[in-house]
mmCIF file of C-alpha atoms and ligand atoms in Angstrom:
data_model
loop_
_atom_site.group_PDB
_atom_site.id
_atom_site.type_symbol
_atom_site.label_atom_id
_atom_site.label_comp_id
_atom_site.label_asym_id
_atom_site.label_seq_id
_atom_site.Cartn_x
_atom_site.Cartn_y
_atom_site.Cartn_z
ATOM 1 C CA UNK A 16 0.000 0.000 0.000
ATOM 2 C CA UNK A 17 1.382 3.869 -1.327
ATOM 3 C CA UNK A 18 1.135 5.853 1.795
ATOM 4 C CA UNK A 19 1.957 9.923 1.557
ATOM 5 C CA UNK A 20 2.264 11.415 4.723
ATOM 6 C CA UNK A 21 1.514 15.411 4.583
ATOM 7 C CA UNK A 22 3.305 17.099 7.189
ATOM 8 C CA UNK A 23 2.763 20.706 8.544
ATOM 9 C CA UNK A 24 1.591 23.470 10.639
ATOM 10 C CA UNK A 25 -2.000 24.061 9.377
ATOM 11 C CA UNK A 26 -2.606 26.622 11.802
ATOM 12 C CA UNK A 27 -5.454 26.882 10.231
ATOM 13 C CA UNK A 28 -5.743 24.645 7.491
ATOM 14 C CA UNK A 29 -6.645 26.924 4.128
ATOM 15 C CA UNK A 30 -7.642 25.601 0.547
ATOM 16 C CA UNK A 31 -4.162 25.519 -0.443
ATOM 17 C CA UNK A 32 -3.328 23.077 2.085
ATOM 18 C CA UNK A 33 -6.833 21.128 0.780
ATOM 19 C CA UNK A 34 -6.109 21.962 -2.666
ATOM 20 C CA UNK A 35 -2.727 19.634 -2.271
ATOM 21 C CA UNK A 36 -4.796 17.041 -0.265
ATOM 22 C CA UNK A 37 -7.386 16.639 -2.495
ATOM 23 C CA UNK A 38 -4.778 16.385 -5.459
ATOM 24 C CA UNK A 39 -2.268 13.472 -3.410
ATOM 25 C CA UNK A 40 -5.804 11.513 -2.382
ATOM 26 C CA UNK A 41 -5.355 10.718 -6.375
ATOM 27 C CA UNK A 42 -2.142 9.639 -6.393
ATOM 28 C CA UNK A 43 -1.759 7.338 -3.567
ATOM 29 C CA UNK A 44 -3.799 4.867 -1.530
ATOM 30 C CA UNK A 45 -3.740 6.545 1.506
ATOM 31 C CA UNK A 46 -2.330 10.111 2.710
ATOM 32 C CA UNK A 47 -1.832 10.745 6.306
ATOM 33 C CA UNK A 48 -1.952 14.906 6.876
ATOM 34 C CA UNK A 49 0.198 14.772 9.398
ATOM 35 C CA UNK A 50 -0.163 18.014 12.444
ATOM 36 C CA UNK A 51 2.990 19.204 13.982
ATOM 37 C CA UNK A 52 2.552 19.784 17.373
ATOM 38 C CA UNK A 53 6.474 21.258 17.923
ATOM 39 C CA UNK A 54 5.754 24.024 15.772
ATOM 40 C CA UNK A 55 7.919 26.755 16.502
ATOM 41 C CA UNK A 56 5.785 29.681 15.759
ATOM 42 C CA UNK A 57 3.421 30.221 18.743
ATOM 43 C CA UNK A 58 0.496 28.665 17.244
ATOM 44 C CA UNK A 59 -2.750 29.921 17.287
ATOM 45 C CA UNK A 60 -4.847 26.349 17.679
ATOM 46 C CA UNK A 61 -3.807 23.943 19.425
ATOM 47 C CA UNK A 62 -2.628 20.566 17.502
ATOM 48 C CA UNK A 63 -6.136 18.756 18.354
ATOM 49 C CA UNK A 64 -7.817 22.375 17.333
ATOM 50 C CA UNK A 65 -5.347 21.971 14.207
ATOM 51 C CA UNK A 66 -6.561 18.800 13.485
ATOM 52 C CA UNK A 67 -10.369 18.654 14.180
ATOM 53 C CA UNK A 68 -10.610 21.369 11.734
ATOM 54 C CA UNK A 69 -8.889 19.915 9.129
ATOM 55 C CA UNK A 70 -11.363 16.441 9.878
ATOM 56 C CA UNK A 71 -14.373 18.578 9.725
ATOM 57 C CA UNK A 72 -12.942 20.065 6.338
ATOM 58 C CA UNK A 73 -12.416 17.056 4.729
ATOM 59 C CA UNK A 74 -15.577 15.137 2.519
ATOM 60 C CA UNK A 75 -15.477 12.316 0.432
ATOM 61 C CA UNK A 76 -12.181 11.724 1.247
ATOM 62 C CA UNK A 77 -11.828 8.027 2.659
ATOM 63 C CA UNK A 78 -8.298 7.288 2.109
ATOM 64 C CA UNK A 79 -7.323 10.377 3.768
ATOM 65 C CA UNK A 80 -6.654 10.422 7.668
ATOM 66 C CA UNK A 81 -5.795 13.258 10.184
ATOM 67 C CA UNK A 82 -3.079 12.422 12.824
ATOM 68 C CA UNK A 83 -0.845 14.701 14.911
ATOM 69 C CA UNK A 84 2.942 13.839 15.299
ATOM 70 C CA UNK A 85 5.643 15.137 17.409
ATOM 71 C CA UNK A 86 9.308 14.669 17.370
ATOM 72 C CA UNK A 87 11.247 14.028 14.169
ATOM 73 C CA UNK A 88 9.107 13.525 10.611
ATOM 74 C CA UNK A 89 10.981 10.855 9.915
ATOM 75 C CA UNK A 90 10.516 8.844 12.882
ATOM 76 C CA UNK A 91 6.826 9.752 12.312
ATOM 77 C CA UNK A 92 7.027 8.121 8.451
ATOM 78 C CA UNK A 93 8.553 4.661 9.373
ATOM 79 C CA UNK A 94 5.662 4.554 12.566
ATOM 80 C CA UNK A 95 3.124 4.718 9.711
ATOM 81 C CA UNK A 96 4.970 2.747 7.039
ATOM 82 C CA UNK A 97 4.589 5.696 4.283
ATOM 83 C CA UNK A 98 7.154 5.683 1.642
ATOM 84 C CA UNK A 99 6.652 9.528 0.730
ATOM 85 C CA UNK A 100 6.420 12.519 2.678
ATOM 86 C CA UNK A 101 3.983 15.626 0.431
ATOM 87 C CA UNK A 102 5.225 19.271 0.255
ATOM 88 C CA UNK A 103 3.139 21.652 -1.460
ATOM 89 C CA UNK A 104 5.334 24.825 -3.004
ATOM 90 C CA UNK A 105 3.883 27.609 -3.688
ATOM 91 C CA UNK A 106 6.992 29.988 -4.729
ATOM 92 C CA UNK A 107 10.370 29.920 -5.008
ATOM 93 C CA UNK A 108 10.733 31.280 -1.679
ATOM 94 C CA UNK A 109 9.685 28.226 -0.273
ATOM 95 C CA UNK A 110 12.006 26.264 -2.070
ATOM 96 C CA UNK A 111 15.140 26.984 -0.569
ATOM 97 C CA UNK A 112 14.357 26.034 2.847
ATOM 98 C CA UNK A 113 12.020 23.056 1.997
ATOM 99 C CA UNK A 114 15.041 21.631 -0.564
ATOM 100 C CA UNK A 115 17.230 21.526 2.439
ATOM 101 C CA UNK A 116 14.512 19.676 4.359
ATOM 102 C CA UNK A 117 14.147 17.032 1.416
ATOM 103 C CA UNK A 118 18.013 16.588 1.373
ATOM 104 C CA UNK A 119 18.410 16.210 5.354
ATOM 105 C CA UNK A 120 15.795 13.694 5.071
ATOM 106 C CA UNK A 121 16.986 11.613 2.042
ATOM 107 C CA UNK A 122 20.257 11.470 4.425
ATOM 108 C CA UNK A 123 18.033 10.171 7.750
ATOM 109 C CA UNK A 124 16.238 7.673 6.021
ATOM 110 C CA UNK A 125 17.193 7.023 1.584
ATOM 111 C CA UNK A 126 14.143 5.114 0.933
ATOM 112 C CA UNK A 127 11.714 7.671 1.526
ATOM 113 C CA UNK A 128 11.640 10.088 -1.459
ATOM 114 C CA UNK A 129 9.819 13.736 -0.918
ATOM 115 C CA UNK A 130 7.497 15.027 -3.345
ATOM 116 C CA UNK A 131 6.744 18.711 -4.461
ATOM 117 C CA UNK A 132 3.492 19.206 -5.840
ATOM 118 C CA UNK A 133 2.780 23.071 -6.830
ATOM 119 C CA UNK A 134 0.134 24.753 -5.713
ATOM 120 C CA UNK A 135 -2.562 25.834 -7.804
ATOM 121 C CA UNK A 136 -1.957 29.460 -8.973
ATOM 122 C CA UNK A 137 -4.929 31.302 -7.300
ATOM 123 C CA UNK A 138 -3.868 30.007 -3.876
ATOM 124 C CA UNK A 139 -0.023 30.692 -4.632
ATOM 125 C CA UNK A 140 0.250 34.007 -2.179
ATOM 126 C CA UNK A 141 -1.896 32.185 0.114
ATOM 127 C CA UNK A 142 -0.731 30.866 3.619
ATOM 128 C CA UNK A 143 -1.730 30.369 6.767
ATOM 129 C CA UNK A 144 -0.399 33.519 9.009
ATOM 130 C CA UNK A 145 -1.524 36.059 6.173
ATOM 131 C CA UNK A 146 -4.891 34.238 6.738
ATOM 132 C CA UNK A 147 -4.595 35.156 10.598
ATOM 133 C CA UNK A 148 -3.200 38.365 10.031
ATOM 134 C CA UNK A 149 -6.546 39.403 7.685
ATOM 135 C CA UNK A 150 -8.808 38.207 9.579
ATOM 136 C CA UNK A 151 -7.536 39.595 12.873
ATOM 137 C CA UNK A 152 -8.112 42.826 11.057
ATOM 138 C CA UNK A 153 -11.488 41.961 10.383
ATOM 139 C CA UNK A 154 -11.090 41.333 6.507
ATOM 140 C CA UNK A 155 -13.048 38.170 4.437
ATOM 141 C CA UNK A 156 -11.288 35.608 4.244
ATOM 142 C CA UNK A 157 -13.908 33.371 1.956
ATOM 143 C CA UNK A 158 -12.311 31.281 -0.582
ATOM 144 C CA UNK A 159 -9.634 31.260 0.927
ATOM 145 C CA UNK A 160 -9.946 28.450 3.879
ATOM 146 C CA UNK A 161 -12.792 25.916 4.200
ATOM 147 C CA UNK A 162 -16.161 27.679 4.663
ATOM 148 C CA UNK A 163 -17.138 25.614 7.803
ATOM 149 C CA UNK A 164 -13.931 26.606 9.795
ATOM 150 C CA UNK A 165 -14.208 30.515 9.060
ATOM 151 C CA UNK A 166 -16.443 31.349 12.348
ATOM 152 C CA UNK A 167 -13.867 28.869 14.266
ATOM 153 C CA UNK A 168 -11.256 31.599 12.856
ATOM 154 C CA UNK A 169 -13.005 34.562 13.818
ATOM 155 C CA UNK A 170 -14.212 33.221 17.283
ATOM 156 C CA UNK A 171 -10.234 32.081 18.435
ATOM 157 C CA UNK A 172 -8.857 35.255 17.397
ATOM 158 C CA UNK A 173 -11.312 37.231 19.481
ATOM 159 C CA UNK A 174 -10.082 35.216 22.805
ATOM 160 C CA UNK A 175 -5.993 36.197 22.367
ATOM 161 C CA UNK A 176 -7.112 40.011 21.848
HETATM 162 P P1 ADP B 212 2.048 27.861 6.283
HETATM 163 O O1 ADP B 212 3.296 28.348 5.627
HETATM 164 O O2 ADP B 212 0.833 28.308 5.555
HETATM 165 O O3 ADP B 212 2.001 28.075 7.772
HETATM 166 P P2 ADP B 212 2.248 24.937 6.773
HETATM 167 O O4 ADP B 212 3.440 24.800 7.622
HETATM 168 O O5 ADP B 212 0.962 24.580 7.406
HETATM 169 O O6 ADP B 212 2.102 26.327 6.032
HETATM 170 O O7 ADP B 212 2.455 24.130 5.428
HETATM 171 C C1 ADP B 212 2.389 22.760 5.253
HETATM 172 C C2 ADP B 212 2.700 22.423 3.824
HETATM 173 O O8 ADP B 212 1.714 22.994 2.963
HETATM 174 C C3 ADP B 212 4.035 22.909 3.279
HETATM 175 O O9 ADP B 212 4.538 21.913 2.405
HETATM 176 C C4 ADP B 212 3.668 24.167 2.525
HETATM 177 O O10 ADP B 212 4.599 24.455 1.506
HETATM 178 C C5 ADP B 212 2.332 23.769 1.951
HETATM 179 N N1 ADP B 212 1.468 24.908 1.659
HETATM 180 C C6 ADP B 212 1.104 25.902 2.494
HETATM 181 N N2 ADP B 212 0.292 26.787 1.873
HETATM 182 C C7 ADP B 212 0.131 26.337 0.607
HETATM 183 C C8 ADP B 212 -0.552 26.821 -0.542
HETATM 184 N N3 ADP B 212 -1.243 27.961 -0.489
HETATM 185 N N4 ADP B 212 -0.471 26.101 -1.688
HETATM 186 C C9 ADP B 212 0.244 24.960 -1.721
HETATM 187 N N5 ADP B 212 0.927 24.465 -0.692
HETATM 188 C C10 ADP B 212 0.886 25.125 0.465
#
């Protein structure tokens, strides 16, 4: 069995995130979008916040799961038995840092190859802080992340103000 793990922050999840799920649901039997709970930014959700609203944003998906993970990725891969780990790119900013990432972990573990997939070009400036940022200034953020988890959004940033 082809298992694709998606690693990441999600903090919140947005359509580019489910824009690369949907799209790796296709290519493998099962992908594993994978929460980091050591994320070094101070988050905003917590990882089970994270990852209920990811769950809730998923349909039709049944070969796509929602786990959290802490500790190293790669540890995290050979738990599951997946053979790829999914980045999405959106520009060449993120390449840089996330080539590095593919090359320290072709050196922790060979077999396990990393796959870019780009993101679709009307979520390319899209990510998950600019999301926060907008909508802490009160600006719509439709479109943009799953419609069910935009009052989630609004209501969490109105507790850290
Ligand atoms: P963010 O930078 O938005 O906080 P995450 O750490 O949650 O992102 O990202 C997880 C993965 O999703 C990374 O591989 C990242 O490159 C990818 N990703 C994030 N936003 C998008 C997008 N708009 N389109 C495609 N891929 C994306």
């Amino acid at each position: 069995m082809k298992i694709g793990v998606y690693p990441g922050s999600f903090d919140p999840v947005t359509e580019g995130h489910m824009d690369i799920i949907k799209r790796s649901a296709k290519m493998f039997d099962k992908v594993i979008v994978a929460v980091a709970k050591n994320y070094s930014k101070k988050p905003l959700f917590t990882a089970e916040e994270r990852t209920e609203l990811i769950q809730r944003s998923l349909q039709d998906m049944p070969n796509v799961e929602v786990d959290s993970f802490e500790g190293l990725l790669m540890d995290y891969i050979h738990s599951k038995n997946a053979q790829v780990i999914i980045k999405g790119l959106r520009a060449i900013s993120d390449f840089e840092y996330e080539f590095q990432m593919a090359l320290m972990n072709r050196k922790l573990d060979p077999k396990v190859e990393t796959i870019f997939m780009m993101t679709s070009y009307k979520y390319s400036f899209l990510s998950s802080s600019m999301i926060k940022e907008v909508a802490s200034l009160g600006g719509c953020i439709a479109g943009l992340v799953p419609e069910n988890i935009i009052p989630d959004i609004y209501r969490k940033l109105k507790t850290i103000r």
